[in-house]
Short mmCIF file of C-alpha atoms in Angstrom, two decimals:
data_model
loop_
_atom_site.label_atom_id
_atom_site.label_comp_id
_atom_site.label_asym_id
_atom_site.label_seq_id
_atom_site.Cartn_x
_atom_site.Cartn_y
_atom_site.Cartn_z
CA UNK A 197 0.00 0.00 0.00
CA UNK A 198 1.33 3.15 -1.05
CA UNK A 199 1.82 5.94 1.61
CA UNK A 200 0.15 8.95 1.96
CA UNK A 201 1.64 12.31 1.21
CA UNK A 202 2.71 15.01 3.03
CA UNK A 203 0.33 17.81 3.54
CA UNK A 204 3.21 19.58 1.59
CA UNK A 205 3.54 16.87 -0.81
CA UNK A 206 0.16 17.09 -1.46
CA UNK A 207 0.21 21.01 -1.72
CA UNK A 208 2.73 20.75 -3.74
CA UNK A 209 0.83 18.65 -6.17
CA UNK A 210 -2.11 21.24 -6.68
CA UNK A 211 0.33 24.37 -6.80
CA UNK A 212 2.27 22.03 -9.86
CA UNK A 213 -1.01 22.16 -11.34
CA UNK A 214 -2.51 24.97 -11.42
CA UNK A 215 0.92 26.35 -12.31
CA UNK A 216 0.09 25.73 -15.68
CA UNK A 217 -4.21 24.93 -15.78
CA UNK A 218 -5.64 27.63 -13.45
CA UNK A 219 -7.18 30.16 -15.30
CA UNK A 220 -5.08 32.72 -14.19
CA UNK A 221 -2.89 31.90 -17.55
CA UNK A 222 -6.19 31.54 -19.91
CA UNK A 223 -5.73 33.70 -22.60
CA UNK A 224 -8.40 35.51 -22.28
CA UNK A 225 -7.77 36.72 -18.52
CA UNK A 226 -4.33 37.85 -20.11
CA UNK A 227 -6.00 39.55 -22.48
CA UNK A 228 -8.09 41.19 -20.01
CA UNK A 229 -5.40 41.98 -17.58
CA UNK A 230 -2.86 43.88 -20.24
CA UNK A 231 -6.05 46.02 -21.22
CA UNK A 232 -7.29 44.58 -24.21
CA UNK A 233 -10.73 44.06 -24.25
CA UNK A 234 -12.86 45.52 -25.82
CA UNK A 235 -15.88 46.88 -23.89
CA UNK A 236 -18.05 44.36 -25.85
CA UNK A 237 -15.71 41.32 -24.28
CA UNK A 238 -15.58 42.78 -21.05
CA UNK A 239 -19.19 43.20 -20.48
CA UNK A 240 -19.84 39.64 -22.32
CA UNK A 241 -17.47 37.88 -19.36
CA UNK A 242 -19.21 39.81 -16.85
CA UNK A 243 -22.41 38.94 -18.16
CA UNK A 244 -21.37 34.88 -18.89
CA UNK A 245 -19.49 34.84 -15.66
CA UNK A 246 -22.95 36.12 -13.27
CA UNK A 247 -23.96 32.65 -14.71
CA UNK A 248 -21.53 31.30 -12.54
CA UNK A 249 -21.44 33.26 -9.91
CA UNK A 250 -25.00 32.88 -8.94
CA UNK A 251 -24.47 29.26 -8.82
CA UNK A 252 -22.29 29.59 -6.23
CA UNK A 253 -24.50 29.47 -2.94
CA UNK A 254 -26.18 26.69 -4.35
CA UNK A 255 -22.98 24.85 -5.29
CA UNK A 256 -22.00 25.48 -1.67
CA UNK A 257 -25.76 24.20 -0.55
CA UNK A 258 -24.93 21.34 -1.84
CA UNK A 259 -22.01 20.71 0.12
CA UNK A 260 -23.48 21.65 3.26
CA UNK A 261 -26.06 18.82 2.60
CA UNK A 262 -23.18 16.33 2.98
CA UNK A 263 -21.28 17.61 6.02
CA UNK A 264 -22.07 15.22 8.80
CA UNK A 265 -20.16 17.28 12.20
CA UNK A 266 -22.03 20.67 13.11
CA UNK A 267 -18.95 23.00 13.61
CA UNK A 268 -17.83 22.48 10.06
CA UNK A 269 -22.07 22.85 8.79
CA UNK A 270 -21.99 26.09 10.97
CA UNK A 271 -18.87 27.29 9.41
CA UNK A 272 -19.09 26.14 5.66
CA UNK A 273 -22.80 28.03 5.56
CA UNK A 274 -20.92 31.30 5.98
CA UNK A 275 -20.42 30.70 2.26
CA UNK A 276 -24.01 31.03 1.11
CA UNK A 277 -24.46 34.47 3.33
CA UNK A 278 -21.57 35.80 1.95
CA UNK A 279 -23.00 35.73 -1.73
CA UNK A 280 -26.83 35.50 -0.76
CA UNK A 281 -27.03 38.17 1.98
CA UNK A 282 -28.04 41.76 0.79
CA UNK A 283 -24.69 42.86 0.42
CA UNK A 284 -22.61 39.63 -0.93
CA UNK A 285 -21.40 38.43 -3.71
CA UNK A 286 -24.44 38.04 -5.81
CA UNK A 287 -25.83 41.66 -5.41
CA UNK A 288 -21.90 42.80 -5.66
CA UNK A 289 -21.95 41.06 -9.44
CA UNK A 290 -24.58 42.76 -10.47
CA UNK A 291 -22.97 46.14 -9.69
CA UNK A 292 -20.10 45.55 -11.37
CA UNK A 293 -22.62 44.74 -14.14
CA UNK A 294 -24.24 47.91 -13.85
CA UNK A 295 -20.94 49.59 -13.37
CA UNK A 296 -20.06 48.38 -17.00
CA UNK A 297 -22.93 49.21 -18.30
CA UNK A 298 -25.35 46.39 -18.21
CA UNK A 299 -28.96 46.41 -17.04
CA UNK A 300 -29.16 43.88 -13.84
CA UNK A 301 -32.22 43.02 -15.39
CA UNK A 302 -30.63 41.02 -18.07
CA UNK A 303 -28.27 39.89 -15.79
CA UNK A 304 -31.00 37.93 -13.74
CA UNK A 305 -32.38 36.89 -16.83
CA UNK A 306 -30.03 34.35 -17.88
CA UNK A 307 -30.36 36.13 -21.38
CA UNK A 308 -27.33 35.61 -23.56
CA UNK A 309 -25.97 33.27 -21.14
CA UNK A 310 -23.59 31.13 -23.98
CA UNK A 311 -24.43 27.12 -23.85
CA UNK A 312 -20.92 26.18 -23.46
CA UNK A 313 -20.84 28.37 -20.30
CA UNK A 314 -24.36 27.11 -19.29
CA UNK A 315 -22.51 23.58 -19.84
CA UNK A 316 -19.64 24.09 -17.76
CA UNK A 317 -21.25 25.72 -14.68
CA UNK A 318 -23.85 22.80 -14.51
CA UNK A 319 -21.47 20.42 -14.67
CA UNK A 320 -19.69 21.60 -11.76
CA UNK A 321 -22.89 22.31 -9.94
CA UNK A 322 -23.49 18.07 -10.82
CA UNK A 323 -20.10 17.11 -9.41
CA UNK A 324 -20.82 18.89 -6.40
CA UNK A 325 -23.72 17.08 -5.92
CA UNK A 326 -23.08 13.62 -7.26
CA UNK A 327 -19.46 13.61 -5.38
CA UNK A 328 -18.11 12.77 -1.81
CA UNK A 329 -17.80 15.60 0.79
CA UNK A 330 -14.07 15.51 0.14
CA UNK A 331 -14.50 15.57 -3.60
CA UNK A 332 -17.14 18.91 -3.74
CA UNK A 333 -14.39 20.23 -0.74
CA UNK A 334 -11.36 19.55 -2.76
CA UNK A 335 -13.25 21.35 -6.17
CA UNK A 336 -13.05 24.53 -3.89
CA UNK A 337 -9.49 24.59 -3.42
CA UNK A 338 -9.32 26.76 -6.67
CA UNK A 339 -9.61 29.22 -3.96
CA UNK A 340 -5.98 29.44 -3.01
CA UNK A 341 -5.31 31.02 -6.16
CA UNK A 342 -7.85 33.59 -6.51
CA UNK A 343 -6.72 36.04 -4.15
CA UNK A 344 -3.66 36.60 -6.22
CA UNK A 345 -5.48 36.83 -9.52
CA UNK A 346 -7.58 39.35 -7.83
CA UNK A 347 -5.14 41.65 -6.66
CA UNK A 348 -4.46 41.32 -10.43
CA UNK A 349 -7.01 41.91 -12.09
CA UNK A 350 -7.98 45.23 -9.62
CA UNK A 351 -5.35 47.13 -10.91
CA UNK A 352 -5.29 46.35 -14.26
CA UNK A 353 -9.27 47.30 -14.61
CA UNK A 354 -8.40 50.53 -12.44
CA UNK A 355 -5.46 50.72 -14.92
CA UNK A 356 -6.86 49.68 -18.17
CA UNK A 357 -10.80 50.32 -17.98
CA UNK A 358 -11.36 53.42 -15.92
CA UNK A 359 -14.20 53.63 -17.88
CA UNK A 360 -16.03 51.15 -15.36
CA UNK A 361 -17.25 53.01 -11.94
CA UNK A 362 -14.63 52.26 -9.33
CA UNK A 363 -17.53 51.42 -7.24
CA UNK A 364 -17.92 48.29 -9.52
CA UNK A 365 -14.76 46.15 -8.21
CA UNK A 366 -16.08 45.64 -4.38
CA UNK A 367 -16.76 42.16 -5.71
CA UNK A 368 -12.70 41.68 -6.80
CA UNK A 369 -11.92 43.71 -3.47
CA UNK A 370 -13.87 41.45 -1.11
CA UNK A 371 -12.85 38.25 -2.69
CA UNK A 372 -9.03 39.00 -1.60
CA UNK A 373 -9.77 38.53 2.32
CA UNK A 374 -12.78 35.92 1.63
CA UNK A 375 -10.96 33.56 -0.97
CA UNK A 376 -8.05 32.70 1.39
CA UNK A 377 -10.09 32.24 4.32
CA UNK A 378 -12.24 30.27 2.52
CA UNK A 379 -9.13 28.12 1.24
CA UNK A 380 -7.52 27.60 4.00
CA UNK A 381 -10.34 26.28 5.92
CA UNK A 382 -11.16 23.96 3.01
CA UNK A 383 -7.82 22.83 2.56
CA UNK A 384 -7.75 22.00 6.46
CA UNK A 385 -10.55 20.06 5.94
CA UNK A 386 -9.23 18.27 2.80
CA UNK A 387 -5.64 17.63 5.24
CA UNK A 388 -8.30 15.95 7.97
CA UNK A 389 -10.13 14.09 5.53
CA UNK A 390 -7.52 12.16 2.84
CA UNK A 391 -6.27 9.82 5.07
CA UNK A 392 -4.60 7.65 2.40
CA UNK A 393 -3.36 7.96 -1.03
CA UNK A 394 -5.81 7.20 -2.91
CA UNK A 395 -8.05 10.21 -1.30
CA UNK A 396 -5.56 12.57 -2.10
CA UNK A 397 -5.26 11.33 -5.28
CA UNK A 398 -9.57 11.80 -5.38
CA UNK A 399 -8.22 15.72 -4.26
CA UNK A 400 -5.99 16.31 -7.20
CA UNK A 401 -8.96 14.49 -9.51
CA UNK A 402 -11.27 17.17 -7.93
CA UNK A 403 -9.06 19.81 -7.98
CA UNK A 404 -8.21 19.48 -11.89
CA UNK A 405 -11.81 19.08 -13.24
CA UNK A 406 -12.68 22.54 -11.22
CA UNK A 407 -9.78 24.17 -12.85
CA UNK A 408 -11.16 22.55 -16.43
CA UNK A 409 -14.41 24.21 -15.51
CA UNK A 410 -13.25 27.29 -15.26
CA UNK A 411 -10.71 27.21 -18.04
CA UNK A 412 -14.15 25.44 -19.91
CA UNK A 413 -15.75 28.38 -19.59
CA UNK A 414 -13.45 31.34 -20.52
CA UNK A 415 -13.14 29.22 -23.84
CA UNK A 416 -16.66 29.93 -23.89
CA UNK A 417 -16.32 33.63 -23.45
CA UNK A 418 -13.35 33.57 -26.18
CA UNK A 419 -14.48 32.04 -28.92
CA UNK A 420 -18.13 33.72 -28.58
CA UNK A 421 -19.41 36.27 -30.84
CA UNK A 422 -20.97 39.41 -29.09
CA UNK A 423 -23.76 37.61 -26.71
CA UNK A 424 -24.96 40.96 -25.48
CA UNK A 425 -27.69 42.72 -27.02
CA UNK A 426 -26.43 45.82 -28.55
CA UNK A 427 -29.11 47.58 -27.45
CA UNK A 428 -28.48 46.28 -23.63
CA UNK A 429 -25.03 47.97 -23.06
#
C-alpha cells in the first residue's frame, strides 16, 4: 500500500497544477489583464461569468447537505451568506454589471448566457452534488489562487478600464480577504479528511476538473461572438 503524502507533498501537487491549468494563464484573462478588451468582451465575461457566480451558494448548498459534524455545517454556511445576503457576492456582481454598463435586469435573466458556459457551470454544480464531501471540498481549493489573480485583475481594470465606476470592483476587493479564508479552511478540511493515497489522489482528480471548468468556460467567453444585445449595453 502506497503511503500517503505530506500535507506539503500534497500542496505541492495542486500548486504544480494549477501552475500551468488555473485560469489565471487563460488567454483571455491575459488579455483582459494587459487592457485589451474591448468593452463588448468585457461586459460579455461579466455577463457569462454572473452565470456562474449565482451558482455559487447553491454549489455550496450542496455541500453543506453532505457535512455530517455541526462546527464544520456552521462554518461552511458562511459561504451562502456571503453571496446570498443583501450585500454579498451576488448583489456585488450585479454592480459591477451595472458599473459596466449592463442592465441587472438582463443579468438575472439568464439572457445571452452562452451554452458552453451554461454547460460548464452545470457540470460543476453536478459534481458537487453527485461527489463525496471531500470531492465537492477539494473542487473549492481553486480558492488558493484567486486572491492573487484578484489583486491582479484590480489594478489592471483601475489601470486599463477606468471607464467602469470604481464602485464596480467591491466584488474583486472582497474576494481578496474571503478567498483565502475560505481556502484555508477547506484545505484543512481536505488535510483531515484524505487519510490515504488514494483520497488525495480523489483531491488532485477534484481539484483538476474545477480548474477545467473554469478554463471550460473562458473558452466559452473567447471564442463567442458578441452575446450581449447591442441595445443592452
Amino acid at each position: 500500500m502506497r503511503s500517503p503524502w505530506t500535507p506539503h507533498e500534497l500542496e505541492t501537487r495542486l500548486r504544480a497544477h494549477a501552475a500551468e491549468h488555473y485560469h489565471h494563464r487563460h488567454p483571455f484573462n491575459l488579455r483582459m489583464h494587459d487592457g485589451l478588451l474591448a468593452p463588448e468582451e468585457l461586459r460579455r465575461w461579466i455577463l457569462n461569468r454572473f452565470h456562474y457566480q449565482r451558482h455559487i451558494p447553491i454549489k455550496d448548498a450542496l455541500v453543506l447537505s453532505k457535512l455530517d459534524d455541526r462546527a464544520v455545517r456552521r462554518s461552511w454556511i458562511r459561504r451562502v451568506h456571503d453571496h446570498d445576503d443583501e450585500d454579498g457576492g451576488i448583489e456585488r456582481w450585479l454592480r459591477l454589471g451595472e458599473a459596466a454598463g449592463l442592465d441587472r435586469v438582463l443579468l438575472l435573466s439568464g439572457e445571452g448566457v452562452l451554452p458552453g458556459v451554461r454547460f460548464s457551470v452545470h457540470g460543476y454544480v453536478d459534481f458537487c452534488r453527485n461527489g463525496t464531501a471531500l470531492q465537492a471540498v477539494a473542487s473549492s481549493l481553486t480558492e488558493l489562487f484567486a486572491p492573487d489573480l484578484m489583486v491582479t485583475r484590480i489594478a489592471a481594470w483601475e489601470r486599463h478600464y477606468p471607464w467602469i465606476e470604481p464602485a464596480g470592483l467591491r466584488y474583486f476587493q472582497g474576494r481578496v480577504a474571503q478567498g483565502r479564508r475560505d481556502a484555508g479552511e477547506a484545505l484543512a478540511l481536505v488535510h483531515r479528511w484524505a487519510e490515504t493515497r488514494r483520497d488525495q489522489e480523489r483531491v488532485l482528480e477534484a481539484f483538476a476538473f474545477k480548474c477545467e471548468v473554469l478554463w471550460t468556460l473562458l473558452d466559452a467567453v473567447e471564442h463567442a461572438g458578441s452575446g450581449v444585445r447591442s441595445d443592452a449595453v
